[in-house]
Amino acid sequence: MKLAYWMYAGPAHIGTLRVASSFKNVHAIMHAPLGDDYFNVMRSMLSREKNFTPVTTSVVDRNVLARGSQEKVVDNIIRKDAEEHPDLIVLTPTCTSSILQEDLHNFVERAQLEAKGDVMLADVNHYRFNELQAADRTLDQIVQYYIKKACKRDELPQGKTAKPSVNIIGNSTLGFHNNHDCTELKRLMADLGIEVNTIIPEGASVHDLKKLPQAWFNLVPYRELGLATANYLSEQFGTPYVDITPMGVVETARCIRKIQEVINAQGAEVNYEDFINEQTLYVSQAAWFSRSIDCQNLTGKKAVVFGDNTHAAGITKILSREMGIHVVWAGTYCKYDADWFREQVGEYCDEVLITDDHAEIGDAIARVEPSAIFGTQMERHVGKRLDIPCGVIASPIHVQNFPIGYKPFLGYEGTNQITDLIYNSFTLGMEDHLLEIFGGHDTKEVITKGISAESDLNWTKDGQAELNKIPGFVRGKVKRNTEKFARERGLKEINAEVLYAAKEAVGA
Amino acid sequence: MTIAQQPEALNFECETGNYHTFCPISCVAWLYQKIEDSFFLVIGTKTCGYFLQNAMGVMIFAEPRYAMAELEEGDISAQLNDYEELKRLCLQIKRDRNPSVIVWIGTCTTEIIKTDLEGLAPKLEAEIGIPIVVARANGLDYAFTQGEDTVLAAMANRCPSKAPKALTETDKSDERNPIQKLLNFGKKKEEVIQEESEYVDHPPLILFGSLPDPVVTQLTLELKKQGIKVSGWLPAKRFTELPIIEEGYYVAGVNPFLSRTATTLMRRRKCKLIGAPFPIGPDGTRAWVEKICSVFGITPQGLDEREAQIWASLEDYVKLIRGKSVFFMGDNLLEISQARFLVRCGMMVHEVGIPYMDKRYQAAELALLEKTCQEMGVPLPKIVEKPDNYNQVQRIYELKPDLVITGMAHANPLEARGINTKWSVEFTFAQIHGFTNARDLLELVTRPLRRNNNLKDLGWDKLVKEEAKI
């Protein structure tokens, strides 16, 4: 047992449902107790879906406990098949069905005899995989199913497309800014003269899956979802894949060069160097921003980064390599893929943090006192409590992270969006500077904030007055440093002299 | 709207139970806030945790006094010892939070693997010195608000059974906080001397159901106007202040989903249940007060004027919904009371979906619904227990109700098809009880209609393409 009240990645069935409901005309039936269909609420609220989420539950209740599901699951599948005519029904196990150990395979086979659509059991074990791993597996499973089916029927189209083409693998419902990223990637491919063969799973029909082998290569923009599928297609059809996330100027260029290499190997004869140059210098403003005075003011500022593998690694590299910001630590909650993360960010931060314990992360933030945090909604709230600004860069996310306006994180427009996000998160440089000169304009009382600061020390009136002159956003840090200084020297009272002695001691 | 033939009695149906509702563990969200010295430990899986994390929204960031005891594979296969694991976590909770009670919420998983929570609790309680209350609020058996019912039923067994005699001297053997009690006792005594004369002499009355403190005060004062003294509430603000319940006390429920609590109070604590409609809406509040008065042989004073005055103040809202129709998809068991209130407001109710219908506990409420429909000249609604959401949506397409009260899973898709919706969960968290809050209740009900009045001339009420029917 583990004491926890916040988790970064959801349970396995959420991943399966995300993939299943991303496809067009695919229905998922959960084998779960009442109330486990919370996914529908999330999809309807967060992504403001206009359509009913194609997920229903075959309810596990007392009767099921007593005598098994018997006909219930089969009936539910057949009923849904008749009502909605889905191309595919994915029977989705949950934590409950994992321990009931009913023969869901058998239910699927029986239902398949009567159902007009296809029926499949998602092969995910609740206790072994989390949301992200399950999503990756389910996508792979669905792709394999339809490739094999087409093979058997001899319906697999032969050969590649005439022009260079790509499958974009990994955009899914409830993914962080995935819909905007998808648009941006399509635009990028069009600019590169590459046809988009299919995009899966978001918006795809299962009938399109047999077209997958026709693409010249696969692009997997996100580390968490799509790699298993890309590997399968590579083994089966020799389709190469590019798994460099085009996030940030440098990585986008690297991704494009890799694409160039991959398609030239198949006889395309393209050269994207001019395109990269043009985009970097004139379309993306990120490269220019790095040179501008604004960005100079950010030099050496401390930041911490936490999120999923894709976004935490991408943002860490941008901060460090493209903006000269000091990333004290970068972390991921993808513990199952930690080695990849370490390898990616190792040289761009002082320390790597691999954990899914939000309290550990909260403490690590409080200890470092960065000027800005880039993390999930949880880190945003830690930031609020510590008065440190936070830019949200990864799931888990709230409804405000499903913006209606165009906000991709990938591609060249993505570099612009990320630049804004980062710059706006740090306190505006000049304002910071002026406040320091003039001793601050706010006179808010300093309150002790939780997490790491508890004060047993007494601030005298003049000490407090001096402290109040320090600008708000660094005041907490000065206060803590001073208290630390006082404690080390056994001082019970902090007056203005102690404050400045402490300041000198730390060389600030 | 044709009011041709009216069915004689309410029509009850039962469907497949394939509907959306919150998991009953969601009750920790409001109960940990209500019972200030409690800590709720939900013993379940990631699925439970994920639900709570998402359902509670920003509350999660406020260092809530709840946590998951997340079961791992070793717990499921009994490679780990339940008792030792729970002890480790509960000691950690004791160290970090020092609560007066730890409430264990049993989930589907603990049911299926048959963790003997009721057996482990007394042992562990003795070992760590904190009361442990066990409530099996799981999705196998219950829906949403019924979670509170299971917790309160378990709490009912923890209410002290004897009035403390001469407890002004500290009773050291008593595990409840002696200082707290001392202070309270002193205060109560003062009040008693001052106010005893204001109350009619009647047997002690305990009210059950968790309500926000302002609503507790409002309802208590409402009864005080009739000379009725509320001896205690289950739950109280703190676990250490649970009311004394002796054999023969009277009890009354304030919410329609508290049948297990009512049963426990009657059977285990030998209380007498006052079966009344629930104090939701001015009509319900009045009926509730009247029923309690009648049991104690009191003639209610001034209720006519009070109710009329409230209705008059609601007129601007009632005007908006009079003659309109409403469809309850059903997910929180407040549906019967709400339907009854909306009929009194002049609405026509097509269907009342409800997860579970206790016809005995809700008898008075059902009778009032029937009577209200007759008086208002509208057909009796169909009451659908364990509804089937898919079928309901088809019926909604046919009936085209002016308002659908439904869960969030269906709200946006229905709105996109030009059907007004109100999110049902808001009724659970808003203050809707008593005379004072009738306006808040209507505020919620009329919100989609008021919003539409603002948008009505824009011409974009249907935002999905017509679905091709195959």
Short mmCIF file of N, CA, C and O in Angstrom, two decimals, chain A residues 127-167:
data_model
loop_
_atom_site.label_atom_id
_atom_site.label_comp_id
_atom_site.label_asym_id
_atom_site.label_seq_id
_atom_site.Cartn_x
_atom_site.Cartn_y
_atom_site.Cartn_z
N TYR A 127 -2.40 -3.46 -13.04
CA TYR A 127 -1.37 -3.40 -12.00
C TYR A 127 0.05 -3.33 -12.59
O TYR A 127 1.01 -3.19 -11.85
N ARG A 128 0.16 -3.46 -13.91
CA ARG A 128 1.49 -3.44 -14.50
C ARG A 128 1.77 -2.16 -15.28
O ARG A 128 2.90 -1.77 -15.43
N PHE A 129 0.71 -1.55 -15.82
CA PHE A 129 0.92 -0.40 -16.71
C PHE A 129 0.16 0.81 -16.23
O PHE A 129 -0.88 0.69 -15.58
N ASN A 130 0.66 1.98 -16.58
CA ASN A 130 -0.11 3.19 -16.30
C ASN A 130 -0.78 3.66 -17.60
O ASN A 130 -0.69 3.01 -18.64
N GLU A 131 -1.44 4.81 -17.47
CA GLU A 131 -2.20 5.38 -18.59
C GLU A 131 -1.37 5.45 -19.88
O GLU A 131 -1.82 5.05 -20.95
N LEU A 132 -0.13 5.95 -19.77
CA LEU A 132 0.68 6.21 -20.97
C LEU A 132 1.12 4.91 -21.62
O LEU A 132 1.04 4.74 -22.85
N GLN A 133 1.56 3.97 -20.79
CA GLN A 133 1.99 2.68 -21.34
C GLN A 133 0.81 1.96 -21.99
O GLN A 133 0.94 1.36 -23.05
N ALA A 134 -0.35 2.05 -21.33
CA ALA A 134 -1.53 1.37 -21.86
C ALA A 134 -1.95 1.97 -23.19
O ALA A 134 -2.34 1.25 -24.12
N ALA A 135 -1.86 3.30 -23.31
CA ALA A 135 -2.25 3.96 -24.56
C ALA A 135 -1.34 3.46 -25.69
O ALA A 135 -1.80 3.12 -26.78
N ASP A 136 -0.05 3.40 -25.41
CA ASP A 136 0.92 2.97 -26.42
C ASP A 136 0.61 1.53 -26.85
O ASP A 136 0.60 1.21 -28.05
N ARG A 137 0.33 0.67 -25.88
CA ARG A 137 0.04 -0.73 -26.18
C ARG A 137 -1.26 -0.88 -26.97
O ARG A 137 -1.33 -1.66 -27.91
N THR A 138 -2.28 -0.13 -26.56
CA THR A 138 -3.58 -0.28 -27.22
C THR A 138 -3.49 0.16 -28.68
O THR A 138 -4.04 -0.50 -29.57
N LEU A 139 -2.79 1.27 -28.91
CA LEU A 139 -2.67 1.73 -30.29
C LEU A 139 -1.97 0.65 -31.14
O LEU A 139 -2.41 0.31 -32.24
N ASP A 140 -0.91 0.12 -30.58
CA ASP A 140 -0.17 -0.93 -31.27
C ASP A 140 -1.08 -2.13 -31.55
O ASP A 140 -1.09 -2.69 -32.65
N GLN A 141 -1.86 -2.47 -30.55
CA GLN A 141 -2.75 -3.63 -30.68
C GLN A 141 -3.78 -3.43 -31.80
O GLN A 141 -4.01 -4.33 -32.60
N ILE A 142 -4.38 -2.24 -31.83
CA ILE A 142 -5.39 -1.98 -32.84
C ILE A 142 -4.76 -1.99 -34.24
O ILE A 142 -5.29 -2.56 -35.19
N VAL A 143 -3.58 -1.36 -34.35
CA VAL A 143 -2.91 -1.32 -35.64
C VAL A 143 -2.58 -2.74 -36.12
O VAL A 143 -2.89 -3.13 -37.25
N GLN A 144 -2.00 -3.52 -35.23
CA GLN A 144 -1.64 -4.90 -35.61
C GLN A 144 -2.87 -5.69 -36.06
O GLN A 144 -2.84 -6.44 -37.03
N TYR A 145 -3.97 -5.50 -35.30
CA TYR A 145 -5.21 -6.22 -35.61
C TYR A 145 -5.66 -5.95 -37.03
O TYR A 145 -5.97 -6.86 -37.80
N TYR A 146 -5.65 -4.68 -37.41
CA TYR A 146 -6.16 -4.34 -38.75
C TYR A 146 -5.17 -4.64 -39.86
O TYR A 146 -5.55 -4.92 -40.99
N ILE A 147 -3.88 -4.57 -39.54
CA ILE A 147 -2.88 -4.96 -40.55
C ILE A 147 -3.02 -6.46 -40.83
O ILE A 147 -3.06 -6.90 -41.99
N LYS A 148 -3.12 -7.23 -39.75
CA LYS A 148 -3.23 -8.68 -39.92
C LYS A 148 -4.51 -9.04 -40.65
O LYS A 148 -4.54 -9.94 -41.50
N LYS A 149 -5.58 -8.33 -40.29
CA LYS A 149 -6.86 -8.61 -40.94
C LYS A 149 -6.76 -8.34 -42.45
O LYS A 149 -7.22 -9.14 -43.27
N ALA A 150 -6.14 -7.22 -42.80
CA ALA A 150 -5.99 -6.87 -44.22
C ALA A 150 -5.09 -7.89 -44.93
O ALA A 150 -5.34 -8.27 -46.07
N CYS A 151 -4.06 -8.32 -44.22
CA CYS A 151 -3.17 -9.33 -44.76
C CYS A 151 -3.94 -10.59 -45.12
O CYS A 151 -3.81 -11.15 -46.20
N LYS A 152 -4.74 -11.02 -44.14
CA LYS A 152 -5.49 -12.26 -44.30
C LYS A 152 -6.42 -12.17 -45.50
O LYS A 152 -6.62 -13.10 -46.25
N ARG A 153 -7.03 -11.00 -45.65
CA ARG A 153 -7.97 -10.84 -46.76
C ARG A 153 -7.28 -10.40 -48.04
O ARG A 153 -7.96 -10.06 -49.02
N ASP A 154 -5.97 -10.29 -47.93
CA ASP A 154 -5.22 -9.85 -49.09
C ASP A 154 -5.63 -8.46 -49.55
O ASP A 154 -5.74 -8.18 -50.75
N GLU A 155 -5.89 -7.61 -48.60
CA GLU A 155 -6.34 -6.25 -48.94
C GLU A 155 -5.25 -5.22 -48.69
O GLU A 155 -5.50 -4.02 -48.77
N LEU A 156 -4.08 -5.69 -48.31
CA LEU A 156 -3.01 -4.76 -47.97
C LEU A 156 -2.49 -4.10 -49.25
O LEU A 156 -2.04 -4.80 -50.15
N PRO A 157 -2.58 -2.77 -49.36
CA PRO A 157 -2.09 -2.14 -50.58
C PRO A 157 -0.59 -2.36 -50.71
O PRO A 157 0.14 -2.32 -49.71
N GLN A 158 -0.14 -2.58 -51.90
CA GLN A 158 1.28 -2.87 -52.11
C GLN A 158 2.05 -1.60 -52.43
O GLN A 158 1.52 -0.65 -53.00
N GLY A 159 3.32 -1.59 -52.04
CA GLY A 159 4.22 -0.51 -52.43
C GLY A 159 4.00 0.77 -51.66
O GLY A 159 3.06 0.90 -50.86
N LYS A 160 4.89 1.72 -51.93
CA LYS A 160 4.81 3.01 -51.25
C LYS A 160 4.06 3.99 -52.13
O LYS A 160 3.86 3.76 -53.32
N THR A 161 3.70 5.12 -51.55
CA THR A 161 3.08 6.18 -52.33
C THR A 161 4.11 6.73 -53.31
O THR A 161 5.32 6.60 -53.10
N ALA A 162 3.61 7.39 -54.38
CA ALA A 162 4.51 7.90 -55.40
C ALA A 162 5.44 8.97 -54.85
O ALA A 162 6.65 8.95 -55.06
N LYS A 163 4.85 9.90 -54.08
CA LYS A 163 5.65 10.97 -53.49
C LYS A 163 5.99 10.60 -52.05
O LYS A 163 5.31 9.79 -51.45
N PRO A 164 7.03 11.23 -51.50
CA PRO A 164 7.34 10.96 -50.09
C PRO A 164 6.12 11.22 -49.21
O PRO A 164 5.42 12.22 -49.40
N SER A 165 5.86 10.31 -48.28
CA SER A 165 4.67 10.48 -47.43
C SER A 165 4.98 9.98 -46.03
O SER A 165 5.93 9.25 -45.79
N VAL A 166 4.12 10.39 -45.11
CA VAL A 166 4.37 10.13 -43.68
C VAL A 166 3.09 9.73 -42.96
O VAL A 166 2.00 10.17 -43.33
N ASN A 167 3.25 8.86 -41.98
CA ASN A 167 2.18 8.65 -41.00
C ASN A 167 2.58 9.40 -39.74
O ASN A 167 3.69 9.23 -39.24
#
